Coordinates of C-alpha atoms in Angstrom, one line a residue:
X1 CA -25.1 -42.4 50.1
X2 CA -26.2 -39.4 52.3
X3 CA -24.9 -40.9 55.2
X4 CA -21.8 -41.0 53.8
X5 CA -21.9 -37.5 52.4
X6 CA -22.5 -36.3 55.8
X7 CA -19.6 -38.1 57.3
X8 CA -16.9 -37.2 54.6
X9 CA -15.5 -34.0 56.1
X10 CA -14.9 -35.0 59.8
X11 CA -13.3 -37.8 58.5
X12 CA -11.2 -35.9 56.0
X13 CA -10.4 -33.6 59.0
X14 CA -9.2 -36.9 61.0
X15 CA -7.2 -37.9 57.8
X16 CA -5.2 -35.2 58.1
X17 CA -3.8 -36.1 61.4
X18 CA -1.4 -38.9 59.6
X19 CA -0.4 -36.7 57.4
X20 CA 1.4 -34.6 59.8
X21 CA 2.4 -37.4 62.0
X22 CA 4.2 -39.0 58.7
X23 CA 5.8 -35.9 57.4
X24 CA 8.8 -35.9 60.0
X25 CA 9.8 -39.1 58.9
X26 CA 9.3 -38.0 55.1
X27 CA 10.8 -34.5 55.7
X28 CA 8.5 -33.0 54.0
X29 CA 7.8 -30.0 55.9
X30 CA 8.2 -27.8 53.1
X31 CA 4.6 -29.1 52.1
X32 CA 3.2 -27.4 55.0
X33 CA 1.6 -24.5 53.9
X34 CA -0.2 -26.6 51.4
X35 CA -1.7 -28.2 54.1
X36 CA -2.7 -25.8 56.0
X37 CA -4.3 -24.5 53.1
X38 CA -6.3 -27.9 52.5
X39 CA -6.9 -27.8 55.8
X40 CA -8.6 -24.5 56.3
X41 CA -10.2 -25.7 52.9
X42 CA -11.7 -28.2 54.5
X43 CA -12.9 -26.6 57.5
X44 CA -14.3 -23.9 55.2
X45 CA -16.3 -26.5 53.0
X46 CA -17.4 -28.3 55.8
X47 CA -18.9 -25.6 57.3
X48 CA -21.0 -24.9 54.1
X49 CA -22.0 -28.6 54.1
X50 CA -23.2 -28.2 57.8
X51 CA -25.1 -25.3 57.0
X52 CA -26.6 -26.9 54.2
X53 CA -27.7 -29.9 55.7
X54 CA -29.2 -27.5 59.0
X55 CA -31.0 -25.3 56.1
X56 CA -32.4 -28.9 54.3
X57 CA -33.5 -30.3 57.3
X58 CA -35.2 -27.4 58.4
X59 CA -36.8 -26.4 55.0
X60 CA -38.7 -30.2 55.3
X61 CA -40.0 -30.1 58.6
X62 CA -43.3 -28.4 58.3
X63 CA -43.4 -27.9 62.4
X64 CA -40.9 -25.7 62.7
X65 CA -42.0 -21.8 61.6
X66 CA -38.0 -20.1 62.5
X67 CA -34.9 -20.7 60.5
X68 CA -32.3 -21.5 63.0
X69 CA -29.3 -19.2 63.5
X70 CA -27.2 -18.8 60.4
X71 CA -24.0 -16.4 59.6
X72 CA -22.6 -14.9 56.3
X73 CA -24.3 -15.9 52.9
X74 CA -26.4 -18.6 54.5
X75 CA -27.9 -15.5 56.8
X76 CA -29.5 -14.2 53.5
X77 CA -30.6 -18.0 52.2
X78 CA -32.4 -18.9 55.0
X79 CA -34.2 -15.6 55.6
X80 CA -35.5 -15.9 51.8
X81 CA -36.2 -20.0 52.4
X82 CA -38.4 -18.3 55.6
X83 CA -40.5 -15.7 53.7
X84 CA -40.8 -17.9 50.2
X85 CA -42.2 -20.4 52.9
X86 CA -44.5 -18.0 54.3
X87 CA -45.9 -17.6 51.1
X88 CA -46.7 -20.2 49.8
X89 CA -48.2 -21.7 53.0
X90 CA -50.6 -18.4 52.8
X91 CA -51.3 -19.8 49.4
X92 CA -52.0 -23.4 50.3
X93 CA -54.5 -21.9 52.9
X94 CA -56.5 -19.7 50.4
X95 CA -56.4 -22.4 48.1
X96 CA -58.0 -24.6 51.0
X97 CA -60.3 -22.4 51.7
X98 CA -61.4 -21.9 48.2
X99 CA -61.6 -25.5 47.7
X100 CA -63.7 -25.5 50.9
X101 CA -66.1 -23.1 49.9
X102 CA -66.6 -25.0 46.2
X103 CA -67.1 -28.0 48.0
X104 CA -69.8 -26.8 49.7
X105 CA -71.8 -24.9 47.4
X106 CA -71.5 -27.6 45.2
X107 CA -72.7 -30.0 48.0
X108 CA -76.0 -27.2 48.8
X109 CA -76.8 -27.1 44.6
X110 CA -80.0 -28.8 44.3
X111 CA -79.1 -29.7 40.9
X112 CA -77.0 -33.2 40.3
X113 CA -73.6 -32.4 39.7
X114 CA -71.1 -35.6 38.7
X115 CA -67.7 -35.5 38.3
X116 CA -66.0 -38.2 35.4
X117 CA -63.1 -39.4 34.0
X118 CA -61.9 -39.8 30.5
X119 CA -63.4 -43.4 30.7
X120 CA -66.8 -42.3 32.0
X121 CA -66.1 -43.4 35.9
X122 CA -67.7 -41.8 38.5
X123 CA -65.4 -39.9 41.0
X124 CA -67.4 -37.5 42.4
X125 CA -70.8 -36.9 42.9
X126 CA -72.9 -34.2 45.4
X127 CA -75.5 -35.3 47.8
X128 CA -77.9 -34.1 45.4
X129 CA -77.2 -36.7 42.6
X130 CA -76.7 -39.3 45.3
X131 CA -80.0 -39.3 46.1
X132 CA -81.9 -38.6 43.0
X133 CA -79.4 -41.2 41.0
X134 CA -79.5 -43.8 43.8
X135 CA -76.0 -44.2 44.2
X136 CA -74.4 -46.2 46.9
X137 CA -71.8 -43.4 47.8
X138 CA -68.4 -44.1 48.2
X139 CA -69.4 -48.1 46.7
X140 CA -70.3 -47.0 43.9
X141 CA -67.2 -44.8 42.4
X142 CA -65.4 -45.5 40.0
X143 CA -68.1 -47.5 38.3
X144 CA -69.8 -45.8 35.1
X145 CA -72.5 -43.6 35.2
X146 CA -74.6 -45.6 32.5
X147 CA -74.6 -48.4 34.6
X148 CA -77.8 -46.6 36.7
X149 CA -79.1 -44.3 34.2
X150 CA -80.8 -46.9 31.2
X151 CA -81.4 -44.7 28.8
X152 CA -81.1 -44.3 25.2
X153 CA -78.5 -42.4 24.2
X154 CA -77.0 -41.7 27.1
X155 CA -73.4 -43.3 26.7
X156 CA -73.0 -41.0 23.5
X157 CA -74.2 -37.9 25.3
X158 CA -72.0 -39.0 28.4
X159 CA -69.1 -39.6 25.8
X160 CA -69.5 -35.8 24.3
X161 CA -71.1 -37.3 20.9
X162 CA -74.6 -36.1 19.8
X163 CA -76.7 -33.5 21.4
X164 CA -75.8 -31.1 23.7
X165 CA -78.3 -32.1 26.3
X166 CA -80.5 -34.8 27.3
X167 CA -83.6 -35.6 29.1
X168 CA -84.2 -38.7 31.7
X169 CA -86.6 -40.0 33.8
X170 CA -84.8 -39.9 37.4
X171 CA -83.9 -43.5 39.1
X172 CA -85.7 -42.5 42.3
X173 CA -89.5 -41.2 40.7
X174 CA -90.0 -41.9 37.1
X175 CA -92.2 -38.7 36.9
X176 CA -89.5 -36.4 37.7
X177 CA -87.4 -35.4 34.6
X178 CA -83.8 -34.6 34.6
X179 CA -82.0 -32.5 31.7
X180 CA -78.3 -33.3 32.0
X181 CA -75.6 -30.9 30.4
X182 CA -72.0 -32.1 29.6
X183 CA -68.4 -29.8 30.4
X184 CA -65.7 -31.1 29.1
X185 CA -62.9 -30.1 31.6
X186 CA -59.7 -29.1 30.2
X187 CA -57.4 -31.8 31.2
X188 CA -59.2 -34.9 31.0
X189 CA -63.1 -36.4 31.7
X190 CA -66.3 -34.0 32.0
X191 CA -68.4 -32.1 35.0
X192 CA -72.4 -33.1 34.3
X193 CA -74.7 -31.5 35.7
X194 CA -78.7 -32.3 35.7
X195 CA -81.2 -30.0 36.8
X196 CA -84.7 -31.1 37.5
X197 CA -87.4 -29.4 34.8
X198 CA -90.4 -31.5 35.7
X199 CA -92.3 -28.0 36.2
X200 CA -91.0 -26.8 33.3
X201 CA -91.9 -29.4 31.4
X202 CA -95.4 -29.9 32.9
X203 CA -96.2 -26.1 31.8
X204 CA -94.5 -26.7 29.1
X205 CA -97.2 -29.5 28.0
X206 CA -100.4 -27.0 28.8
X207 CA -98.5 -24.7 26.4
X208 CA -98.6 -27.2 24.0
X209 CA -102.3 -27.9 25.0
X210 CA -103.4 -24.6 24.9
X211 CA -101.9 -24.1 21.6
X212 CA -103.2 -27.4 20.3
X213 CA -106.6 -26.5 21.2
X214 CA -107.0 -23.0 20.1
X215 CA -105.7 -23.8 16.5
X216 CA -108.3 -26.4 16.3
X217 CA -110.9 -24.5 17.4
X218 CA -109.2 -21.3 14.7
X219 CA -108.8 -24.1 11.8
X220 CA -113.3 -24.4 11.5
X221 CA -113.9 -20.3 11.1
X222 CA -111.2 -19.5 8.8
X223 CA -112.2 -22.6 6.8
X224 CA -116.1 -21.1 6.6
X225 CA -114.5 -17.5 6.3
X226 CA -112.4 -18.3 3.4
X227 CA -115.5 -20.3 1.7
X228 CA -117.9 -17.3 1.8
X229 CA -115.0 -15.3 0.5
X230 CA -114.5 -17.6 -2.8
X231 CA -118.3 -17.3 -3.5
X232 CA -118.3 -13.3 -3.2
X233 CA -115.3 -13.0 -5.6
X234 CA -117.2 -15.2 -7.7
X235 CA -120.3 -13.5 -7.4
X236 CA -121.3 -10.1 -9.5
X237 CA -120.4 -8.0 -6.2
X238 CA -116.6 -8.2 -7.7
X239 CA -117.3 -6.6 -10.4
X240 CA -116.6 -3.8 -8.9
X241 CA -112.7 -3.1 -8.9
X242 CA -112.3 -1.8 -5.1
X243 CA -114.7 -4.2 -3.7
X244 CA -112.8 -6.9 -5.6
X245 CA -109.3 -5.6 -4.3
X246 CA -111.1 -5.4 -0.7
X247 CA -112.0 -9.0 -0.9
X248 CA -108.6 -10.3 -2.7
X249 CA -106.5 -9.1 0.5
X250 CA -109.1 -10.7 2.9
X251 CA -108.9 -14.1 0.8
X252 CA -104.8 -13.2 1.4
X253 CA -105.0 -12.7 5.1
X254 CA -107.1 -15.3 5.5
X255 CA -105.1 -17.9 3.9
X256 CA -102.0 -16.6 6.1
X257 CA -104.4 -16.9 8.9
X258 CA -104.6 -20.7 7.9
X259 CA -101.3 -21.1 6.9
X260 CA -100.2 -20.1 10.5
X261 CA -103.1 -22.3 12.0
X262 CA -101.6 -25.2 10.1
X263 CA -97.9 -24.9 11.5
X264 CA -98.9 -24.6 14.9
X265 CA -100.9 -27.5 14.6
X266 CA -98.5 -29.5 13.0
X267 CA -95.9 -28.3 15.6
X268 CA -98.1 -29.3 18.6
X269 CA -98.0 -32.9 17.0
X270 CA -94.6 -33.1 16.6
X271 CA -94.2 -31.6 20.6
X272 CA -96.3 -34.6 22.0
X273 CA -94.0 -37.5 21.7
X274 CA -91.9 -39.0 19.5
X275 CA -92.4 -41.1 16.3
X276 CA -94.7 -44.3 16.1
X277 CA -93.1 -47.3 14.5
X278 CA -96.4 -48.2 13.1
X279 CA -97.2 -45.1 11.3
X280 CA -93.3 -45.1 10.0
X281 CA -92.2 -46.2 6.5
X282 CA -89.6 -46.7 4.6
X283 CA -89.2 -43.4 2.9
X284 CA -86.7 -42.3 -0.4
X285 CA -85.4 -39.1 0.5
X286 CA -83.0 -38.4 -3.0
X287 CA -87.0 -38.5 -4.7
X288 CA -89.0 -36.5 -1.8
X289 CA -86.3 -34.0 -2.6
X290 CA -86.3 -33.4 -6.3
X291 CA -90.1 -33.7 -6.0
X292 CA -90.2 -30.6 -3.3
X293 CA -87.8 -28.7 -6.0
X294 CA -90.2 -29.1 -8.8
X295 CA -93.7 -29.3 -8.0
X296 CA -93.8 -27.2 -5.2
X297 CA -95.7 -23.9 -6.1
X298 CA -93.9 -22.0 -4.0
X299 CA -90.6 -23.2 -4.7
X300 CA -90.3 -24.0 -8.4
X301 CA -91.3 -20.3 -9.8
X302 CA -89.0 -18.5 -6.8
X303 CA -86.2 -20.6 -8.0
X304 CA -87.1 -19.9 -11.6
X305 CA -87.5 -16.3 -10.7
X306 CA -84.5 -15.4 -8.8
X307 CA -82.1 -17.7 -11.3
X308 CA -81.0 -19.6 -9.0
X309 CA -78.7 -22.9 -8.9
X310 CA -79.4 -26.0 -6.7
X311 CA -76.8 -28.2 -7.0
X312 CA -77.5 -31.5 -5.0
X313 CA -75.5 -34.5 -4.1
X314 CA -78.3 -37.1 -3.3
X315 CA -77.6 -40.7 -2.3
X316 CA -80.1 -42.4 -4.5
X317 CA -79.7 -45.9 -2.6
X318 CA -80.3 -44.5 0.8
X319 CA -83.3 -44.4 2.2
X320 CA -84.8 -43.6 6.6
X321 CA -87.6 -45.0 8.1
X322 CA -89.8 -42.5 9.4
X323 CA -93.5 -40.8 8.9
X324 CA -93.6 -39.1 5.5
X325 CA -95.3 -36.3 7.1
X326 CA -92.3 -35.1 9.1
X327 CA -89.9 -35.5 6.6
X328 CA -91.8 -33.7 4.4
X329 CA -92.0 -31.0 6.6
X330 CA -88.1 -31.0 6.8
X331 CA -87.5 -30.9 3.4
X332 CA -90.2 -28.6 2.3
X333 CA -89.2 -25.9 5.0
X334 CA -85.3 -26.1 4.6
X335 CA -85.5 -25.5 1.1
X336 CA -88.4 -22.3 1.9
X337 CA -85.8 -21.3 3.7
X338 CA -82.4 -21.4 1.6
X339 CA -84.3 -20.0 -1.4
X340 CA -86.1 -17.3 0.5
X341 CA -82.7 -15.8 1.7
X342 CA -80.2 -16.6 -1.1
X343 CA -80.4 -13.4 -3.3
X344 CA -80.7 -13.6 -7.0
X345 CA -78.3 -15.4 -9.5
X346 CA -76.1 -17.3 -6.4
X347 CA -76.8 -21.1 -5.3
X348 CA -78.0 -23.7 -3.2
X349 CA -76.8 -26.9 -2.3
X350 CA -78.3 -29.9 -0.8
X351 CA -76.8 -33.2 0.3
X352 CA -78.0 -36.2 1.4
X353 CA -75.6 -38.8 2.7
X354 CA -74.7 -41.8 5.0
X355 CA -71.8 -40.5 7.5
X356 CA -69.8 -42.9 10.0
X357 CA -71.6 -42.2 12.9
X358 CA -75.4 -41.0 11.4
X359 CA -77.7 -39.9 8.2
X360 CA -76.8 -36.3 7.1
X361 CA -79.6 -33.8 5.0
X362 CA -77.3 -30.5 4.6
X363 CA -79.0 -27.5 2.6
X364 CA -76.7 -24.9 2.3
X365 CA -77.5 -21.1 1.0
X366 CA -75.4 -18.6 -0.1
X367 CA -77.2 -15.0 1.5
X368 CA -76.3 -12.6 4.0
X369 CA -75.4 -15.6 6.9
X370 CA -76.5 -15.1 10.5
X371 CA -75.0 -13.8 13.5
X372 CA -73.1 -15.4 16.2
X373 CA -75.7 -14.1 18.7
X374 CA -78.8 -15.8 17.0
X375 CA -77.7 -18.8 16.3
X376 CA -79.0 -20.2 19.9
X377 CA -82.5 -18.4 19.4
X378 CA -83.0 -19.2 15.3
X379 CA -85.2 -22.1 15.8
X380 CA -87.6 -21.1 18.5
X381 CA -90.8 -20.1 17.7
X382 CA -92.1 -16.8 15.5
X383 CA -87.5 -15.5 16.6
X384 CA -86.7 -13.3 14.0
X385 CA -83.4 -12.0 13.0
X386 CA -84.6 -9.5 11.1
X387 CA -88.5 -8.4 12.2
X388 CA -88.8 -5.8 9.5
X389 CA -87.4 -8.3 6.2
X390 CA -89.0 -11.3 7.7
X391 CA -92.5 -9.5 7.3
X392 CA -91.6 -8.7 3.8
X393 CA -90.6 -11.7 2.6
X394 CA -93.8 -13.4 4.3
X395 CA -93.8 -16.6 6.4
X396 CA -94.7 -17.6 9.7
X397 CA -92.0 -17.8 11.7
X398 CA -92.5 -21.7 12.6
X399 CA -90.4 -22.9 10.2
X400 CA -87.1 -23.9 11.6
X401 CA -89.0 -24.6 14.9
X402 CA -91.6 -27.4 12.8
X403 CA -87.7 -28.7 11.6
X404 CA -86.3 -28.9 14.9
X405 CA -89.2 -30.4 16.8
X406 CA -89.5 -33.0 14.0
X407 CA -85.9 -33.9 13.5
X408 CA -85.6 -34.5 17.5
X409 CA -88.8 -37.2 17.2
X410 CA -86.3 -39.6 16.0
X411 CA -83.5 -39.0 18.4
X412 CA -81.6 -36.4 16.1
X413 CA -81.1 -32.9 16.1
X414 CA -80.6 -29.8 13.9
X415 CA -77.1 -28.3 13.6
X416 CA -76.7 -24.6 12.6
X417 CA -74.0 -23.6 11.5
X418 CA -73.3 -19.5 9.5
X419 CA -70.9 -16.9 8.7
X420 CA -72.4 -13.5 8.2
X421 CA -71.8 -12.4 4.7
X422 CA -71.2 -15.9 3.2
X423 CA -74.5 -18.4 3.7
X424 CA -76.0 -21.0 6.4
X425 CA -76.0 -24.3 6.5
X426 CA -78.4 -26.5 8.3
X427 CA -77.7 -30.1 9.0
X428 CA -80.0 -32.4 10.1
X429 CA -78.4 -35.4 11.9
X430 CA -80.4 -38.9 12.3
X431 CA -79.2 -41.9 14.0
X432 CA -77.9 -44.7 11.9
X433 CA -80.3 -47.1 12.8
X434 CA -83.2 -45.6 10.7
X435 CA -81.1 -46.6 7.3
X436 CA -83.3 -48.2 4.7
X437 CA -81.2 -49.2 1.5
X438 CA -83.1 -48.5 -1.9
X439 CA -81.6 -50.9 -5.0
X440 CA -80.8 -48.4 -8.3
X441 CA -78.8 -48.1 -10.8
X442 CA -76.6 -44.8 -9.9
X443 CA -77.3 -42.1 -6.8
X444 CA -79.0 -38.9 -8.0
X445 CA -76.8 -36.3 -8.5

């Protein structure tokens, strides 16, 4: 069809030749200035097509840098072609050059960096993760990335589901940790990236050593020091109002003192590995709950105090199989904390529920929120939002961090989630595999 395009008007020229030939026979020279007028048409036309095909043909060939010589309209059309060309080939080179330079530093990056589809296929990996992941590179793309890395979790973490990062053992020296974060990109798979934090995590363990150690050591002298203390205020030396007052506020900073000693201890534990199946049990969390809320000494005459409503949506036949010692921490603390900050006469909720994809314990309060900016830094250790109303309302500062550390010993994690103004709500999220069923009658509500 383009052939025959390009050959219509010299043959429509040659056509016309006939027609002249034929018109003495058909007297029909009075039709002559018509065709002289579909001649010159013709002419004129053709001469368009001509220049269009010369413009096409030189507008593909990348070799040639010139227009060739043009006149009238087309004069204008190919010196536009030429400079729209010009620019966009100036493009295409910083592009290139761009794409060179992100090639390469992505290539120097110590760190692994790995490039996946929407399916979770390698298609791009940097010398880096090629030789601390053990790939056969270019074998080995397009074959999934959980097909080296055995670990637990991993194809949910890979697949954007669970938590934001995760730790591994690398392929090529199982003493070297990896902490992989996931990008999703925009139009389709993800860019992970693992870094290698074996030194942090080594000085991260004589940390948790030191720590350990020194609130043992604490945990004997307070525990003499508050002893003597109970015998003075029970001797006849408190008689005496302001020695008695003196001795009241030491028996108070002491038991702080041992309060504090207690968390860090129990936070050291839950740092040093995750939970033993043998010391696990079968636990019901619906009773540990409303147990918490009304024996607890410092829960039951706060609530009581501050008129407060706890509305709760338990799951009586659902139970998790974990230590009873971390759960009670999570429960006990949670609810310190909701009550702590929900101001007088308001409410707070907690659920307790079986989701599609894991085990759900939301307690939700109704105070002052949190900021955006401290949302990251709310469960580290002693981070305060407010220094001056956190010392007023007492505590330790461990709290959230004791819930965090314990919730990730079974593979979950803590979710945050706060509008300033309106409340928080923290959810902890287990995996479905530590569902225990409990036979009742109804769920606790």
């Amino acid at each position: 069809m383009k052939y025959l395009r390009a050959w219509f008007y010299p043959l429509a020229l040659w056509a016309l030749i006939p027609i002249f030939l034929a018109a003495d026979d058909l007297h029909a020279w009075s039709y002559l200035p018509l065709v002289i007028i579909a001649f010159l048409l013709a002419l004129w036309v053709g001469w368009h097509r001509q220049q269009s095909l010369s413009f096409s043909a030189w507008f593909r060939n990348p070799s040639t840098s010139l227009p060739p010589l043009a006149g009238g309209m087309w004069e204008e059309t190919f010196a536009e072609g030429y400079h729209w060309r010009r620019d966009q080939e100036a493009q295409h080179r910083q592009l290139s050059a761009q794409i060179v330079q992100l090639r390469d530093a992505l290539q120097a990056m110590p760190d692994v960096v790995v490039l996946m589809d929407e399916r979770g296929q390698l298609l791009w990996v940097n010398p880096s993760g090629i030789r601390l992941l053990q790939l056969q590179w270019p074998d080995d793309a397009g074959k999934p990335l959980a097909f080296w890395l055995r670990t637990p979790h991993l194809r949910a973490f890979l697949a954007g589901e669970g938590p934001p990062s995760l730790q591994l053992p690398a392929p090529a020296d199982a003493q070297q940790i990896l902490e992989g974060m996931r990008y999703p990109l925009a139009d389709a798979g993800a860019l992970v990236i693992f870094r290698d934090v074996t030194r942090i995590r080594q000085l991260e363990q004589v940390r948790q050593d030191f720590v350990a150690n020194v609130s043992h050591e604490l945990r004997s002298p307070l525990t003499v020091v508050r002893g003597f203390l109970e015998n003075m205020l029970d001797s006849p030396i408190a008689a005496d109002d302001e020695v008695s007052s003196q001795l009241r506020l030491m028996e108070q900073q002491t038991l702080r003192m041992q309060s504090l000693v207690e968390d860090l201890l129990s936070l050291a534990r839950m740092e040093a590995a995750e939970a033993n199946p043998e010391h696990c049990e079968t636990l019901m969390i619906a009773a540990m709950i409303h147990n918490t809320l009304d024996t607890l000494d410092t829960l039951a005459p706060a609530i009581v105090q501050k008129r407060l409503q706890i509305d709760t949506a338990l799951d009586g036949d659902l139970g998790i199989f974990a230590e009873t010692i971390d759960l009670t921490s999570i429960i006990r603390n949670l609810l310190e904390n909701a009550i702590k900050y929900t101001p007088a006469d308001r409410t707070v909720s907690v659920r307790w529920e079986r989701r599609s994809g894991d085990l759900r314990l939301v307690v939700q309060d109704t105070g002052d929120g949190i900021a955006a900016e401290h949302l990251q830094r709310i469960t580290e250790r002693f981070y305060r939002v407010d220094k001056g109303r956190s010392r007023r309302m007492g505590g330790t500062g461990l709290g959230l961090a004791i819930v965090r550390h314990a919730v990730e010993r079974y593979q979950g994690y803590l979710e945050v989630a706060s509008e300033v103004g309106k409340g928080t709500t923290f959810t902890a999220h287990f995996p479905l595999h530590l569902a225990r069923s409990f036979p009742s009658d109804s769920a606790v509500s």
